[in-house]
Tab-separated table of C-alpha atoms in Angstrom:
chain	number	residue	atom	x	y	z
C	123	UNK	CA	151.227	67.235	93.213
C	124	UNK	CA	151.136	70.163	90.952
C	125	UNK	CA	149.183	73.486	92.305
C	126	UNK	CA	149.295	71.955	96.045
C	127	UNK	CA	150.266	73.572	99.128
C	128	UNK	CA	152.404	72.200	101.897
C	129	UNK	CA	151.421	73.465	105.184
C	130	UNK	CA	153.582	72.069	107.936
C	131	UNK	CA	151.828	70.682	110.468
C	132	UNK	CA	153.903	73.008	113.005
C	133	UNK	CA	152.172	76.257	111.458
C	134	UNK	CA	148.745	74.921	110.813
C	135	UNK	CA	148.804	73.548	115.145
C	136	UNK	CA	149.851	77.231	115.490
C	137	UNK	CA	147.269	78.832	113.904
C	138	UNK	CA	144.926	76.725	115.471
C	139	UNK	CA	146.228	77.244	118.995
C	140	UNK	CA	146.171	81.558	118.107
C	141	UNK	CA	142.245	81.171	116.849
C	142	UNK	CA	140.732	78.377	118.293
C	143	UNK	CA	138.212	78.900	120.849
C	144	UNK	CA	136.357	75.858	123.482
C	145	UNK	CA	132.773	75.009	123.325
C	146	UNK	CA	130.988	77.081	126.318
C	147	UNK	CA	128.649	73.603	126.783
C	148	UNK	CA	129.710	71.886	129.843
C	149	UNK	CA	131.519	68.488	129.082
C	150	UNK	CA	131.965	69.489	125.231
C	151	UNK	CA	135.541	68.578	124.269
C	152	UNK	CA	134.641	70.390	120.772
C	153	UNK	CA	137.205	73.652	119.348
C	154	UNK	CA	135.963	76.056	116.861
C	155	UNK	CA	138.099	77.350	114.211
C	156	UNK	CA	138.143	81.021	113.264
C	157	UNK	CA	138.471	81.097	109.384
C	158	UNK	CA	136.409	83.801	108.604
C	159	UNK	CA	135.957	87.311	108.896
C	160	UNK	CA	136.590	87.712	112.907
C	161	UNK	CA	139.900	85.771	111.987
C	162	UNK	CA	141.330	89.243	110.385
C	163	UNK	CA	139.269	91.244	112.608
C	164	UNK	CA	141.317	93.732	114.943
C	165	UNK	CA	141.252	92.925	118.646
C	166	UNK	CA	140.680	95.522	121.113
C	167	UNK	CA	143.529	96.103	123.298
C	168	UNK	CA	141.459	95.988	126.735
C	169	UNK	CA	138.889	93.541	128.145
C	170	UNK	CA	135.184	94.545	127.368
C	171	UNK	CA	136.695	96.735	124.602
C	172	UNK	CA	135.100	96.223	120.692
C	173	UNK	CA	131.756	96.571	119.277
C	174	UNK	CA	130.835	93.036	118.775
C	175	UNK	CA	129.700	90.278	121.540
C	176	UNK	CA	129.246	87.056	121.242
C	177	UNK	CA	125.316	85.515	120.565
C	178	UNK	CA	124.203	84.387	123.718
C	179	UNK	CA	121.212	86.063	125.298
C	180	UNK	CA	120.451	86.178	128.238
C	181	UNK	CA	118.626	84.519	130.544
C	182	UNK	CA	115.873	85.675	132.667
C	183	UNK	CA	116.921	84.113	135.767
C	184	UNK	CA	120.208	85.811	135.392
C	185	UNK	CA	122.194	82.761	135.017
C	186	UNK	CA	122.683	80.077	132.277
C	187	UNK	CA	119.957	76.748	133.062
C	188	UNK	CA	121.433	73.617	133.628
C	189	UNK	CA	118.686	71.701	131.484
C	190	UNK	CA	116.730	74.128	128.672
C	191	UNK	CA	115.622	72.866	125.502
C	192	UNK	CA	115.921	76.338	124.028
C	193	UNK	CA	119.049	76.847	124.953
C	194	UNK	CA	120.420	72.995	124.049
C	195	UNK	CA	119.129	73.170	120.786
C	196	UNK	CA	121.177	76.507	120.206
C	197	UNK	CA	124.213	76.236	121.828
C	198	UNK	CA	126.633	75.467	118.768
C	199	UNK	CA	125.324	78.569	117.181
C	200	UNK	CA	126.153	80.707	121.171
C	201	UNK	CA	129.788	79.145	120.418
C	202	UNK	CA	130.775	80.416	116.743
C	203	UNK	CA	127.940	83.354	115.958
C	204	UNK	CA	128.840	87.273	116.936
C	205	UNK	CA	126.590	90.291	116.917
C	206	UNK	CA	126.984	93.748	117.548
C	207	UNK	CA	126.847	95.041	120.860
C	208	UNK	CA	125.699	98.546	119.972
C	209	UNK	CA	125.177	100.814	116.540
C	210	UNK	CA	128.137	100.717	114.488
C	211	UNK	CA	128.598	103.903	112.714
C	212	UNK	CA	129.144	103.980	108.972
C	213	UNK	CA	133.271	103.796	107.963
C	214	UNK	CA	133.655	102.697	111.954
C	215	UNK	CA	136.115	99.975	112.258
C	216	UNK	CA	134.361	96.137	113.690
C	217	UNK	CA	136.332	95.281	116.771
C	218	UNK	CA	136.365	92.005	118.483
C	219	UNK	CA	136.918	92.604	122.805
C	220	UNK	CA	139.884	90.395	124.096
C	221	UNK	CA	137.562	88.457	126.198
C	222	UNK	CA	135.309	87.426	123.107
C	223	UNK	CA	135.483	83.883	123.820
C	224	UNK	CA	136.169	83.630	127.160
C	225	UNK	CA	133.819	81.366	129.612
């Protein structure tokens, strides 16, 4: 149709594959899609590098529970949210670490 877009399936499976990330809940067979702002968001070139984190706090015993209420009822948001992980400075560039997503 008029005004439509083709994407081939071979570049949309790519783009997936490049910024797709698993679920960190055990058993979950659930991806998440970047599409937003951390999709265009610079990388840092080293592990632990960047100024963002991922939304997960921590929990007191140091470890994540097997069975928490608090934590089941928020773990889709721990899977796709991102804070900072200090004071960004005014005009300072928003990097994302390598490892953002990683287990």
């Amino acid at each position: 149709p008029a005004g439509s877009v083709d994407l081939p399936s071979e570049k949309a499976a790519a783009y997936v594959a490049a910024n797709s990330h698993g679920s960190f809940q055990e058993g979950s067979d659930r991806a998440f899609v970047e599409v937003g702002g951390t999709a265009s968001m610079r990388t840092a070139g080293a592990e632990g590098g960047g100024n963002v984190r991922r939304w997960m706090p921590a929990h007191p015993s140091g470890s994540r529970p097997k069975y928490s209420p608090v934590y089941d009822r928020h773990r889709q948001s721990f899977d796709v949210f991102i804070v900072a992980s200090r004071d960004i400075g005014k005009g300072e560039e928003v990097v994302k670490p390598a490892d953002l997503w990683d287990a």
